[in-house]
Tab-separated table of C-alpha atoms in Angstrom:
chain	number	residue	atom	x	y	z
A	1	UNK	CA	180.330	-29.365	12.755
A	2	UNK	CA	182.178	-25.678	11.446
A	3	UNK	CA	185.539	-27.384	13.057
A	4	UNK	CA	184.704	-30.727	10.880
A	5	UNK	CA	184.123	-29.201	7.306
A	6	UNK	CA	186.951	-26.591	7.809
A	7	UNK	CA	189.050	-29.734	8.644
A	8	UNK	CA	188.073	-31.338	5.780
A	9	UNK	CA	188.359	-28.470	3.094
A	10	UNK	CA	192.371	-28.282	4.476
A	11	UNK	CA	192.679	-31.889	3.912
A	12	UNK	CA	191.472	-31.581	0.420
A	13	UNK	CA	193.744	-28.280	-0.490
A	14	UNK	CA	196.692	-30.491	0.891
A	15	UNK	CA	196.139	-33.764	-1.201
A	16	UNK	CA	195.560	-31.516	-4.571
A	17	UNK	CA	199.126	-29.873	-4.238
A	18	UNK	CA	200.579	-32.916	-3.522
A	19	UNK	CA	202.966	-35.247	-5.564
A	20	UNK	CA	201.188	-37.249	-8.394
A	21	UNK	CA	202.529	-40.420	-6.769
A	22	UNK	CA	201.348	-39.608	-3.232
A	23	UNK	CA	197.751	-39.003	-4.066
A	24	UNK	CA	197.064	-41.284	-6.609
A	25	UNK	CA	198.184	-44.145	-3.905
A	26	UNK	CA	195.862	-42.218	-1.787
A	27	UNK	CA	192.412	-44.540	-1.731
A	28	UNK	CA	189.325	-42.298	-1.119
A	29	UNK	CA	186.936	-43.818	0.924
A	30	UNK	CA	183.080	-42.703	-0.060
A	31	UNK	CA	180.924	-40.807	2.196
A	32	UNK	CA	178.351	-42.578	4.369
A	33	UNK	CA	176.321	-39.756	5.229
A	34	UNK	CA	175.797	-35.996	4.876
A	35	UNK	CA	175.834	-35.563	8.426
A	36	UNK	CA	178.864	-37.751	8.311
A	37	UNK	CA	182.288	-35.423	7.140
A	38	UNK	CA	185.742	-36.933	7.941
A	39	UNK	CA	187.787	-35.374	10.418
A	40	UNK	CA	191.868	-35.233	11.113
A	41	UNK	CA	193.201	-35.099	14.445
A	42	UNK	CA	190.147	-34.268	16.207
A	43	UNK	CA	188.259	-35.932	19.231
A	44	UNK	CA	185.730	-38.149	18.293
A	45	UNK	CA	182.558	-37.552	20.682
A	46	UNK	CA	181.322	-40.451	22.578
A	47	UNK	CA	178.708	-42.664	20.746
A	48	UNK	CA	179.790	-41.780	17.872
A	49	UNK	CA	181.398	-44.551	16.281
A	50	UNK	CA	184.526	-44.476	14.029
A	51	UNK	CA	186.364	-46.358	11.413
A	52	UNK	CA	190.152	-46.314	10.717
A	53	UNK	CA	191.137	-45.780	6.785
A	54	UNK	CA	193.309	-49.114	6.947
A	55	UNK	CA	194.066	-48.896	3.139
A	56	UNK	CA	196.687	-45.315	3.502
A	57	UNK	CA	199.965	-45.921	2.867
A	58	UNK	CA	202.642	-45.688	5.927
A	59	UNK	CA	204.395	-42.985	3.769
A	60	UNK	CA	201.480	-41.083	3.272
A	61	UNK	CA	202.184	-39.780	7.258
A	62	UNK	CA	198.416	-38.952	7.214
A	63	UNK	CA	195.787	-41.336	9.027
A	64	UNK	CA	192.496	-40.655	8.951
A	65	UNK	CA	189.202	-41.490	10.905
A	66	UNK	CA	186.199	-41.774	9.540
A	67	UNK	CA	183.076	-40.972	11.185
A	68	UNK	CA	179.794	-42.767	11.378
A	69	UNK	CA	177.296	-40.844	13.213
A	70	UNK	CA	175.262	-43.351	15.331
A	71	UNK	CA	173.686	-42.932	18.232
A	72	UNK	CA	171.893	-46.057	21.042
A	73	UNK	CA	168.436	-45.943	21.607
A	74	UNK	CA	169.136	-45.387	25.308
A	75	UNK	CA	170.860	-41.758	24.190
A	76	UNK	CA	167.771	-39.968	23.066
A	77	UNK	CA	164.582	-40.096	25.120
A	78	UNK	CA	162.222	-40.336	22.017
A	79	UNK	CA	162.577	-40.202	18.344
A	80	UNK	CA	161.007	-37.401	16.011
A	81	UNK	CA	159.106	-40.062	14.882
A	82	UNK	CA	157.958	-41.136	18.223
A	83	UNK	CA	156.705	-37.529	18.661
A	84	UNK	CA	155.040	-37.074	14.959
A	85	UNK	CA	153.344	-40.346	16.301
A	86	UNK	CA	151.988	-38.458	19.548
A	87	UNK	CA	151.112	-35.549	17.926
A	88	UNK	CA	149.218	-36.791	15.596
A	89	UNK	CA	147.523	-39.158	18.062
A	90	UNK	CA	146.595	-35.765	20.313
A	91	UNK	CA	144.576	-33.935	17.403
A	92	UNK	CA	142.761	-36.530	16.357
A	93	UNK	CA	141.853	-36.302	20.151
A	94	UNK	CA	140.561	-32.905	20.112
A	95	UNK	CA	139.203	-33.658	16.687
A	96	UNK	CA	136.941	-36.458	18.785
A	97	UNK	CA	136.703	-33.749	21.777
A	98	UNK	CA	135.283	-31.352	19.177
A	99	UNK	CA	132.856	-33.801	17.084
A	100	UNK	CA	131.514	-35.207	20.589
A	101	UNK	CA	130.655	-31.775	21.861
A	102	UNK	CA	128.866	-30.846	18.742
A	103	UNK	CA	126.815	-34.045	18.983
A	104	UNK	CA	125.914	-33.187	22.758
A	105	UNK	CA	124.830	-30.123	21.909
A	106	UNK	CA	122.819	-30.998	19.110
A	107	UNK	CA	121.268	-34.012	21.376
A	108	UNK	CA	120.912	-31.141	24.324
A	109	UNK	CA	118.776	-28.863	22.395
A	110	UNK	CA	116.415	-31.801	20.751
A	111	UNK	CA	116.019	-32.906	24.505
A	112	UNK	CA	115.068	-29.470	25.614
A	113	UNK	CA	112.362	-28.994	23.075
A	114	UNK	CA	111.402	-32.319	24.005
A	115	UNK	CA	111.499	-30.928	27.484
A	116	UNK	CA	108.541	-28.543	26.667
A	117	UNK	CA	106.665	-30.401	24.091
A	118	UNK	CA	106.060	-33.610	26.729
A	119	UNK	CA	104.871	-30.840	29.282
A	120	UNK	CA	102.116	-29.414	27.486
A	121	UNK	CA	101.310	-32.877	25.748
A	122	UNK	CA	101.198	-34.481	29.684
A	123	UNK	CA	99.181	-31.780	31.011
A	124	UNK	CA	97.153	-31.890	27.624
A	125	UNK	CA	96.182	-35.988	28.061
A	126	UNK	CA	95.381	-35.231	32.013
A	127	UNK	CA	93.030	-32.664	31.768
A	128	UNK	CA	91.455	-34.800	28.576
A	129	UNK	CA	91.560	-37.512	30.620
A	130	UNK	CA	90.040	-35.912	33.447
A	131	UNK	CA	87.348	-34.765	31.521
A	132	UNK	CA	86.158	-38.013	29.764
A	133	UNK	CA	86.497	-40.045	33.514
A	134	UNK	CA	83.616	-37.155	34.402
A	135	UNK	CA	81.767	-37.785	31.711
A	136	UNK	CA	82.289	-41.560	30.925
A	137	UNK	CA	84.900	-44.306	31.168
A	138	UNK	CA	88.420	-43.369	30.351
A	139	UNK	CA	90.331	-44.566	27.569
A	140	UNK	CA	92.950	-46.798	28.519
A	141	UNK	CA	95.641	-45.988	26.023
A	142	UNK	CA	95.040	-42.628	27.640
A	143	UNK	CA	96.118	-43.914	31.408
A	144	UNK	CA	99.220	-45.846	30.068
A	145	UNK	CA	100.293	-42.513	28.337
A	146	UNK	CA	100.023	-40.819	31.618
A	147	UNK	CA	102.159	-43.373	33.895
A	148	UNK	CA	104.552	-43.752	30.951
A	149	UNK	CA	104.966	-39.774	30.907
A	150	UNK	CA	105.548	-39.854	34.545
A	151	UNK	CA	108.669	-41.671	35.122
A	152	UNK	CA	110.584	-39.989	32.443
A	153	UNK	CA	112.737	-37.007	33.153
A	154	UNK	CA	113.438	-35.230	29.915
A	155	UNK	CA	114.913	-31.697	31.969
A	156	UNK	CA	117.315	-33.956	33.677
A	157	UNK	CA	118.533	-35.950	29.717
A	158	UNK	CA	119.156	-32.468	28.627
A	159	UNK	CA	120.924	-31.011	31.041
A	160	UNK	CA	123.234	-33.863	30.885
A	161	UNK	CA	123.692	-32.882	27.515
A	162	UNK	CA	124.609	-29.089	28.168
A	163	UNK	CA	127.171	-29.943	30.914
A	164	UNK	CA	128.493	-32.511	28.059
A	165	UNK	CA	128.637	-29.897	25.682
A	166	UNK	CA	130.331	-27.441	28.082
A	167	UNK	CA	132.706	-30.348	29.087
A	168	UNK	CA	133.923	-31.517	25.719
A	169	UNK	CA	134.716	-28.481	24.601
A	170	UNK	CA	137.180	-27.576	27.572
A	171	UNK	CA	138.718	-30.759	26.879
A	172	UNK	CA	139.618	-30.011	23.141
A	173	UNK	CA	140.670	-26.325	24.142
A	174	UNK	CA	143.015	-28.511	26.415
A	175	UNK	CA	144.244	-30.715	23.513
A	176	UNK	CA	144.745	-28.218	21.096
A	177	UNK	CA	146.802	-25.686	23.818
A	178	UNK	CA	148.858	-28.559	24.517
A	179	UNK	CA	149.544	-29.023	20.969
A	180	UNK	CA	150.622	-25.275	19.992
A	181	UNK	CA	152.872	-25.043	22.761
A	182	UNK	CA	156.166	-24.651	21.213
A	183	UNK	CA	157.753	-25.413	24.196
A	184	UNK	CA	156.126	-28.111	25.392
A	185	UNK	CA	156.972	-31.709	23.495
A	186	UNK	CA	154.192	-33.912	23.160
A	187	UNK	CA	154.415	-37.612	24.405
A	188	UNK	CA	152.707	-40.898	24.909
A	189	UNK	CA	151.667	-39.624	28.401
A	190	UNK	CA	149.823	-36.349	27.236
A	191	UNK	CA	148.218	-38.692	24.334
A	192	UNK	CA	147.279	-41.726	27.617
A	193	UNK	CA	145.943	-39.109	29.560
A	194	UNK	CA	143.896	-37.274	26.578
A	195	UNK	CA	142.357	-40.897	26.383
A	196	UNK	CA	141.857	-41.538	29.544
A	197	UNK	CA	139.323	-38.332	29.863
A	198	UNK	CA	137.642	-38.949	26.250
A	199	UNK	CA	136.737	-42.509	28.308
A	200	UNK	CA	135.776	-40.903	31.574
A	201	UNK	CA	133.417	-38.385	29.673
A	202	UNK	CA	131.780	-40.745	27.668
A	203	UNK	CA	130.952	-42.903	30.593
A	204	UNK	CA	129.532	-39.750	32.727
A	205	UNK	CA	127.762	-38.459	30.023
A	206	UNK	CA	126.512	-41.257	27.317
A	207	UNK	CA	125.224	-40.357	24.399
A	208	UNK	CA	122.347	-42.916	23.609
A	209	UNK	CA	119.401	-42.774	25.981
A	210	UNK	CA	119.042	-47.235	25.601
A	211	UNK	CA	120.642	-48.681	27.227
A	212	UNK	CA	123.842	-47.028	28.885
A	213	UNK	CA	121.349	-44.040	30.113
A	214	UNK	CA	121.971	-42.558	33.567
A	215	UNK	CA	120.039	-43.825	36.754
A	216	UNK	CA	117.560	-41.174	37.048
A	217	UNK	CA	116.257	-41.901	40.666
A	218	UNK	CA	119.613	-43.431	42.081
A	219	UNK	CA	119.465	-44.852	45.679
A	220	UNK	CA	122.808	-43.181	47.385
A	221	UNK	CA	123.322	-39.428	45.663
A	222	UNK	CA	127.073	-39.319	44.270
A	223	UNK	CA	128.656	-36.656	43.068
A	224	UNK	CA	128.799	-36.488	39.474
A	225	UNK	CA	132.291	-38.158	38.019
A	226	UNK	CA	133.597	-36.803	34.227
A	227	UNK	CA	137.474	-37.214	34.660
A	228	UNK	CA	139.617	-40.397	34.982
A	229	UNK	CA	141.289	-41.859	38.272
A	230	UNK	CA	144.370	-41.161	39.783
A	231	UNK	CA	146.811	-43.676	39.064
A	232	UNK	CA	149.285	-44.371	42.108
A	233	UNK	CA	152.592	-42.468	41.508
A	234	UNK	CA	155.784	-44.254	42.215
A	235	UNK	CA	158.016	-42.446	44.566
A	236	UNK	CA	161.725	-43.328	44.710
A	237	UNK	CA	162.172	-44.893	47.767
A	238	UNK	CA	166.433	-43.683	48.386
A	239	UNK	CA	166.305	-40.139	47.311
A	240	UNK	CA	167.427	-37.203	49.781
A	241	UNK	CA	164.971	-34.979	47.811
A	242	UNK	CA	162.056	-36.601	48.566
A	243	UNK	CA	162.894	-37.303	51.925
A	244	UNK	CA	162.921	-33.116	52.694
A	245	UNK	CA	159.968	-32.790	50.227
A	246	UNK	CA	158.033	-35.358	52.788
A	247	UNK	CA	158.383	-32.776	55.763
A	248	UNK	CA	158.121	-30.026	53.877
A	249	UNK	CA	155.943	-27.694	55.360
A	250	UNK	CA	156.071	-29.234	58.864
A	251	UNK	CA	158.847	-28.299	60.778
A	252	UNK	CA	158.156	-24.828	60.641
A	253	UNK	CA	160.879	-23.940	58.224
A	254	UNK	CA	160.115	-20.584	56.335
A	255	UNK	CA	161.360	-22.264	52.889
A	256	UNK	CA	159.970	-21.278	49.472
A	257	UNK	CA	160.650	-24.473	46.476
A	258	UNK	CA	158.916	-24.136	43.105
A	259	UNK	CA	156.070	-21.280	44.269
A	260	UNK	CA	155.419	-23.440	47.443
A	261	UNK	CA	155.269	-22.998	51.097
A	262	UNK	CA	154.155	-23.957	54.102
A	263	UNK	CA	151.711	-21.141	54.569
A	264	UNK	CA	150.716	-22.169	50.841
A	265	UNK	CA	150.225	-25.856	52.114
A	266	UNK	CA	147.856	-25.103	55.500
A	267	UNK	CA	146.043	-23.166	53.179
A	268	UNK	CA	145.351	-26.217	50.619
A	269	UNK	CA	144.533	-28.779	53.665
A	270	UNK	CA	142.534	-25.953	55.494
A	271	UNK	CA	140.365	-25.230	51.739
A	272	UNK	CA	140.417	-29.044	51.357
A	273	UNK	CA	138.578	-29.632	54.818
A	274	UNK	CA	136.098	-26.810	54.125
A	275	UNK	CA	134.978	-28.147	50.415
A	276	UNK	CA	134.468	-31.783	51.865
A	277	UNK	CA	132.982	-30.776	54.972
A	278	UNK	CA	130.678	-28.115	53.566
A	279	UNK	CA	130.385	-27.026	49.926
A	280	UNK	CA	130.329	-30.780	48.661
A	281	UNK	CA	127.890	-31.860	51.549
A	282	UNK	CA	125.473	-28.834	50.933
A	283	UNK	CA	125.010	-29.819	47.468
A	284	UNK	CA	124.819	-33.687	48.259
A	285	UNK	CA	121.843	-33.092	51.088
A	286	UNK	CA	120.058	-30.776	48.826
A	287	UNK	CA	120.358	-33.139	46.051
A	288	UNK	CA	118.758	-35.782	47.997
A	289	UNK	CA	115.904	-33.408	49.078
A	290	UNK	CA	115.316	-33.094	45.345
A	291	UNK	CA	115.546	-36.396	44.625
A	292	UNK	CA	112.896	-37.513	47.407
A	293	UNK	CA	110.764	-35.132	45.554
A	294	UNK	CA	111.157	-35.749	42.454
A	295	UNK	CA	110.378	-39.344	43.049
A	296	UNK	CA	107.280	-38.987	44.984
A	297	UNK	CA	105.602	-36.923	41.962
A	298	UNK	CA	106.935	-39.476	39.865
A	299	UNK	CA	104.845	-41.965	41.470
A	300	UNK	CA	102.057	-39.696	42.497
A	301	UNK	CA	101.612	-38.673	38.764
A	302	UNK	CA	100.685	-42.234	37.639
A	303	UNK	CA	98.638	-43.095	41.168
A	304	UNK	CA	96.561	-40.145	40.541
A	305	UNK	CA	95.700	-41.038	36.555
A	306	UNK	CA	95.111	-44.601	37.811
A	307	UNK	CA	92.979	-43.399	40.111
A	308	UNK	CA	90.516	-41.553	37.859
A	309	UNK	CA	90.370	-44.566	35.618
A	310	UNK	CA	89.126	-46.614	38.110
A	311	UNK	CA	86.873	-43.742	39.864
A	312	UNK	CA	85.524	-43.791	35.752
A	313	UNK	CA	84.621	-46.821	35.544
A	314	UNK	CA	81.763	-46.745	38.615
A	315	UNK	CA	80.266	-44.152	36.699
A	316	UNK	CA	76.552	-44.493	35.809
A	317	UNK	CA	76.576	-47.424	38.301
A	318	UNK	CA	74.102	-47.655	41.032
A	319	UNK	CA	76.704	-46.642	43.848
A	320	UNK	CA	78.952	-43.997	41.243
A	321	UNK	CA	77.181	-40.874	42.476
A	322	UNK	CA	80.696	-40.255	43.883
A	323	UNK	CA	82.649	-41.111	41.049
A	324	UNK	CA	82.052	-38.456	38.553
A	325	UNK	CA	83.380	-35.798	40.926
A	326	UNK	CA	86.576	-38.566	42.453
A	327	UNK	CA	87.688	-39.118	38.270
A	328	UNK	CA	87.468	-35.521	37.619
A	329	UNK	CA	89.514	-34.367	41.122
A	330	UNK	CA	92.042	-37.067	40.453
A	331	UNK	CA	92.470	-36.327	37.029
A	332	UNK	CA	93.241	-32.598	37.736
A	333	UNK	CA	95.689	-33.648	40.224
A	334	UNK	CA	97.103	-35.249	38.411
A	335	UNK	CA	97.788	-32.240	35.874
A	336	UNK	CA	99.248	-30.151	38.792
A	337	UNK	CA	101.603	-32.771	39.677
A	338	UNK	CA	102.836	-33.648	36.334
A	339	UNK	CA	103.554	-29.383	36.321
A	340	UNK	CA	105.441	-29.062	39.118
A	341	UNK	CA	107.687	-32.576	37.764
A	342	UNK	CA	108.313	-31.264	34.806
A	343	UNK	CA	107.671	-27.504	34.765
A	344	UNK	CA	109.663	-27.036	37.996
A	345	UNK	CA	112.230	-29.272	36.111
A	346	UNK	CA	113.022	-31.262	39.424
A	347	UNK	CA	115.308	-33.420	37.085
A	348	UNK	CA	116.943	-30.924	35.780
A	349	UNK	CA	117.603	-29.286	38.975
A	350	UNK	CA	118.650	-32.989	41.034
A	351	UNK	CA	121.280	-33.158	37.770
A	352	UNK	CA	122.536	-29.830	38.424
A	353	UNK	CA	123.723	-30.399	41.793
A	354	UNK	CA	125.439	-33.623	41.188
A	355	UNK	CA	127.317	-31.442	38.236
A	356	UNK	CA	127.812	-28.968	41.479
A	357	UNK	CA	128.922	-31.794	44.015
A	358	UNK	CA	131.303	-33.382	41.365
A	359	UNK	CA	133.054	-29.451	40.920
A	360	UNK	CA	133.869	-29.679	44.485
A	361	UNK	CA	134.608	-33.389	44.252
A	362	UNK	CA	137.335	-32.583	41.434
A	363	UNK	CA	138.733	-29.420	42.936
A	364	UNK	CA	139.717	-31.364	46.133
A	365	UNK	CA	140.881	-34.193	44.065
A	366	UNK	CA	143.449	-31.886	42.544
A	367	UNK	CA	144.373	-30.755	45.761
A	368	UNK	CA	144.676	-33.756	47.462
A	369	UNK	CA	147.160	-34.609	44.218
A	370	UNK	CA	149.512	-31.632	44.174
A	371	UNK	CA	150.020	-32.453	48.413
A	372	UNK	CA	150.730	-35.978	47.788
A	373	UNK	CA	153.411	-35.250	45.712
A	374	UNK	CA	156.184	-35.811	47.566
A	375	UNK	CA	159.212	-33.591	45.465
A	376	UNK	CA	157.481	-30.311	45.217
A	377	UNK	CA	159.807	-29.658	42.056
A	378	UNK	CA	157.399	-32.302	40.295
A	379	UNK	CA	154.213	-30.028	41.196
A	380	UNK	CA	152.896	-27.696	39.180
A	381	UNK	CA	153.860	-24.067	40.344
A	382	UNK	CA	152.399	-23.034	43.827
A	383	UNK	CA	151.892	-19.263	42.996
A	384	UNK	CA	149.976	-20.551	39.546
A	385	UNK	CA	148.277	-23.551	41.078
A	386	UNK	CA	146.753	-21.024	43.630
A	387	UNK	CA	145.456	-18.641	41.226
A	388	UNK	CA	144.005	-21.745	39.428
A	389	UNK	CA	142.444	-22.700	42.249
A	390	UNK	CA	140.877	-19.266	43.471
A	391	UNK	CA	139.458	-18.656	40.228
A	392	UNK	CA	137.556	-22.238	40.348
A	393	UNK	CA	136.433	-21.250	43.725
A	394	UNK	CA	135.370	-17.615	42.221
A	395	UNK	CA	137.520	-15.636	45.270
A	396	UNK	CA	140.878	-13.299	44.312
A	397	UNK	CA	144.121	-15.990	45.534
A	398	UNK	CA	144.571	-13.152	48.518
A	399	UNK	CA	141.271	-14.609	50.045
A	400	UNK	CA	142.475	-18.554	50.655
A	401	UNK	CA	145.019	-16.929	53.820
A	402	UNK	CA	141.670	-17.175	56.396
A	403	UNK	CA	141.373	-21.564	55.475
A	404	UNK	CA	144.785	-22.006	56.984
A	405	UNK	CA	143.724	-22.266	60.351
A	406	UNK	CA	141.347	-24.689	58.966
A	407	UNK	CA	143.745	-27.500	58.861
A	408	UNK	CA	144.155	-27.136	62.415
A	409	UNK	CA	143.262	-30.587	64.620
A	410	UNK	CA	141.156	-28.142	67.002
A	411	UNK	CA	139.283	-26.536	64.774
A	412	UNK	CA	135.767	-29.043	64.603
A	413	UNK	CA	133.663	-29.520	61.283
A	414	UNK	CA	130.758	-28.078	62.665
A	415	UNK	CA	133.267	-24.554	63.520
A	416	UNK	CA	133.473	-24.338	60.320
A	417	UNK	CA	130.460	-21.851	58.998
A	418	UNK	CA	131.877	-20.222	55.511
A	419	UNK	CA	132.389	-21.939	52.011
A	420	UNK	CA	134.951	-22.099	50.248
A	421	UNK	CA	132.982	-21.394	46.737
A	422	UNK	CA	131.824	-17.985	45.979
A	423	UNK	CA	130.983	-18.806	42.313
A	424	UNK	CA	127.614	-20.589	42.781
């Protein structure tokens, strides 16, 4: 651009001290753009397209070309526009991010309190209850309370809620670092995949308790799910890259790409084999142990106030000697069950170690997607990937060296006696 306006302020000192006759035959053509300065004798870059000054004179001995800056689509990847578009489409993201978290909280702590207020009020209509089956027939708004107090599980509603909270909120801390990163330009793939997680949360975590609420005694225990799919990368199929990437790490070649290795990969398949075969199962057998719990005071709560109300209503016959003592026994029962549901917070605590099981779940799921990629100049770092991943796992990176022998054939799943999580 310095070479182009220098060659133009020459051309203009030249044509001033020229004959009158010479310049005023001279016809000027007018400037297209500011970007866009004429230029004598000068390569013209290519895609730039130019346009000969036909109307100079063949004595002039001066021909000129001017030039239209103009570039193909094909020639720039994406327009400032393009990425003012995606920018703008990424905070009002973590704007969403932000205003969902705030709502989960808010929802989380009115669930809590409801938490405690339905405990006392339970325990509160079953001793009541118990006391008017001893003394006379029970009310039977009183007994439909009871079994309607049962089966819900506000501990379990509101810790959905805090792990919500907690989960928004990395999310827009993700957004917005992605946006101040100077470095970084945003595109319709960061926005796509900002989406894609706003959808995944809202479907793990909904916000309205009817309909859309969570299965609260499910019939197979799953780990808990917040963030999107995979989709299926395409890999070039003729590439001499991707052909060495595909052995990398398996023909014993001592060869370092992009922070990776092949110690570095027997160490992910060796930590990937130990969270699947133990930290994600110990969490998914414990959570069904819970869950068989939970659900047998869920139905033992009800059974119990049922049974006082019917124990009630022989009272003061001939053959109700027995009944006073059955309605009052049943009814208090029935209080100590409805404590241990709800005090112990058994919902709560089955909810918790789905949250647990789905950690695991997503730690091996970026594992499993850093291996599969095939040119290990496309993953992420391999020193900073394992830092990322030892400070999930709560152990300093130094630690992950003793799960390489875990990706050994040999070794069996039931060898295998540590975890690989040290953070809970």
């Amino acid at each position: 651009m310095a070479a182009a306006l220098q060659a133009q302020r020459l051309f203009l000192t030249a044509s001033t001290s020229s004959s009158s006759s010479s310049s005023s035959s001279l016809t000027t053509r007018p400037r297209r753009t500011t970007a866009a300065p004429c230029r004598a004798g000068l390569r013209v870059p290519s895609g730039v397209q130019t346009t000969t000054a036909s109307s100079i004179p063949a004595d002039g001995g001066l021909k000129l070309d001017w030039i239209d800056v103009t570039t193909t689509s094909g020639s720039i990847a994406s327009s400032p526009a393009d990425r003012n578009t995606a920018v703008d489409k990424l905070r009002a993201v973590a704007e969403a991010a932000a205003d969902r978290a705030e709502m989960h909280d808010i929802i989380g702590r009115q669930r809590d309190n409801w938490n405690h207020l339905l405990l006392h009020s339970t325990n509160s209509l079953t001793l009541a209850a118990s006391v008017m089956a001893a003394l006379g027939p029970a009310a039977p708004g009183t007994v439909a309370a009871l079994k309607a107090s049962a089966g819900v599980q506000p501990s379990q509603l509101a810790e959905e809620q805090r792990n919500a909270t907690r989960l928004w909120r990395q999310l827009e801390r993700d957004v917005r670092a992605t946006l101040q990163h100077e470095a970084q330009q945003v595109t319709q793939a960061d926005v796509q995949d900002a989406m894609d997680r706003v959808l995944a949360l809202d479907a793990a975590y909904p916000l309205p308790l009817l309909p859309g609420m969570l299965e609260k005694f499910p019939k197979a225990v799953e780990p808990a799910r917040w963030w999107p799919r995979r989709r299926p990368q395409q890999q070039p199929k003729s590439s001499s890259t991707t052909t060495r990437s595909r052995s990398f790490g398996r023909r014993g070649v001592r060869t370092t790409s992009n922070g990776w290795s092949q110690e570095l990969e027997e160490e992910m398949r060796g930590l990937l084999r130990v969270l699947r075969a133990k930290d994600e199962h110990q969490y998914l057998t414990v959570g069904k142990l819970v869950l068989s719990i939970n659900r047998g005071l869920a139905v033992a709560g009800p059974a119990l106030a049922g049974t006082a109300a019917v124990a009630a209503a022989f009272i003061g016959t001939g053959d109700g000697a027995w009944a006073s003592g059955a309605a009052a026994a049943c009814g208090a029962l029935a209080a100590a069950v409805n404590t241990v549901e709800h005090g112990a917070q058994l919902g709560m605590l089955f909810e918790l170690l789905r949250n647990c099981a789905g950690f695991y779940r997503k730690v091996q799921e970026d594992i499993e997607a850093a291996l599969e990629e095939a040119d290990v100049e496309r993953r992420e770092n391999g020193e900073v990937f394992r830092t990322k991943v030892a400070l999930l796992l709560g152990r300093d990176a130094a630690e992950l060296r003793q799960f390489r022998r875990m990706a050994s054939a040999s070794v069996k799943d039931d060898d295998i006696k540590d975890y690989a999580g040290k953070l809970f």
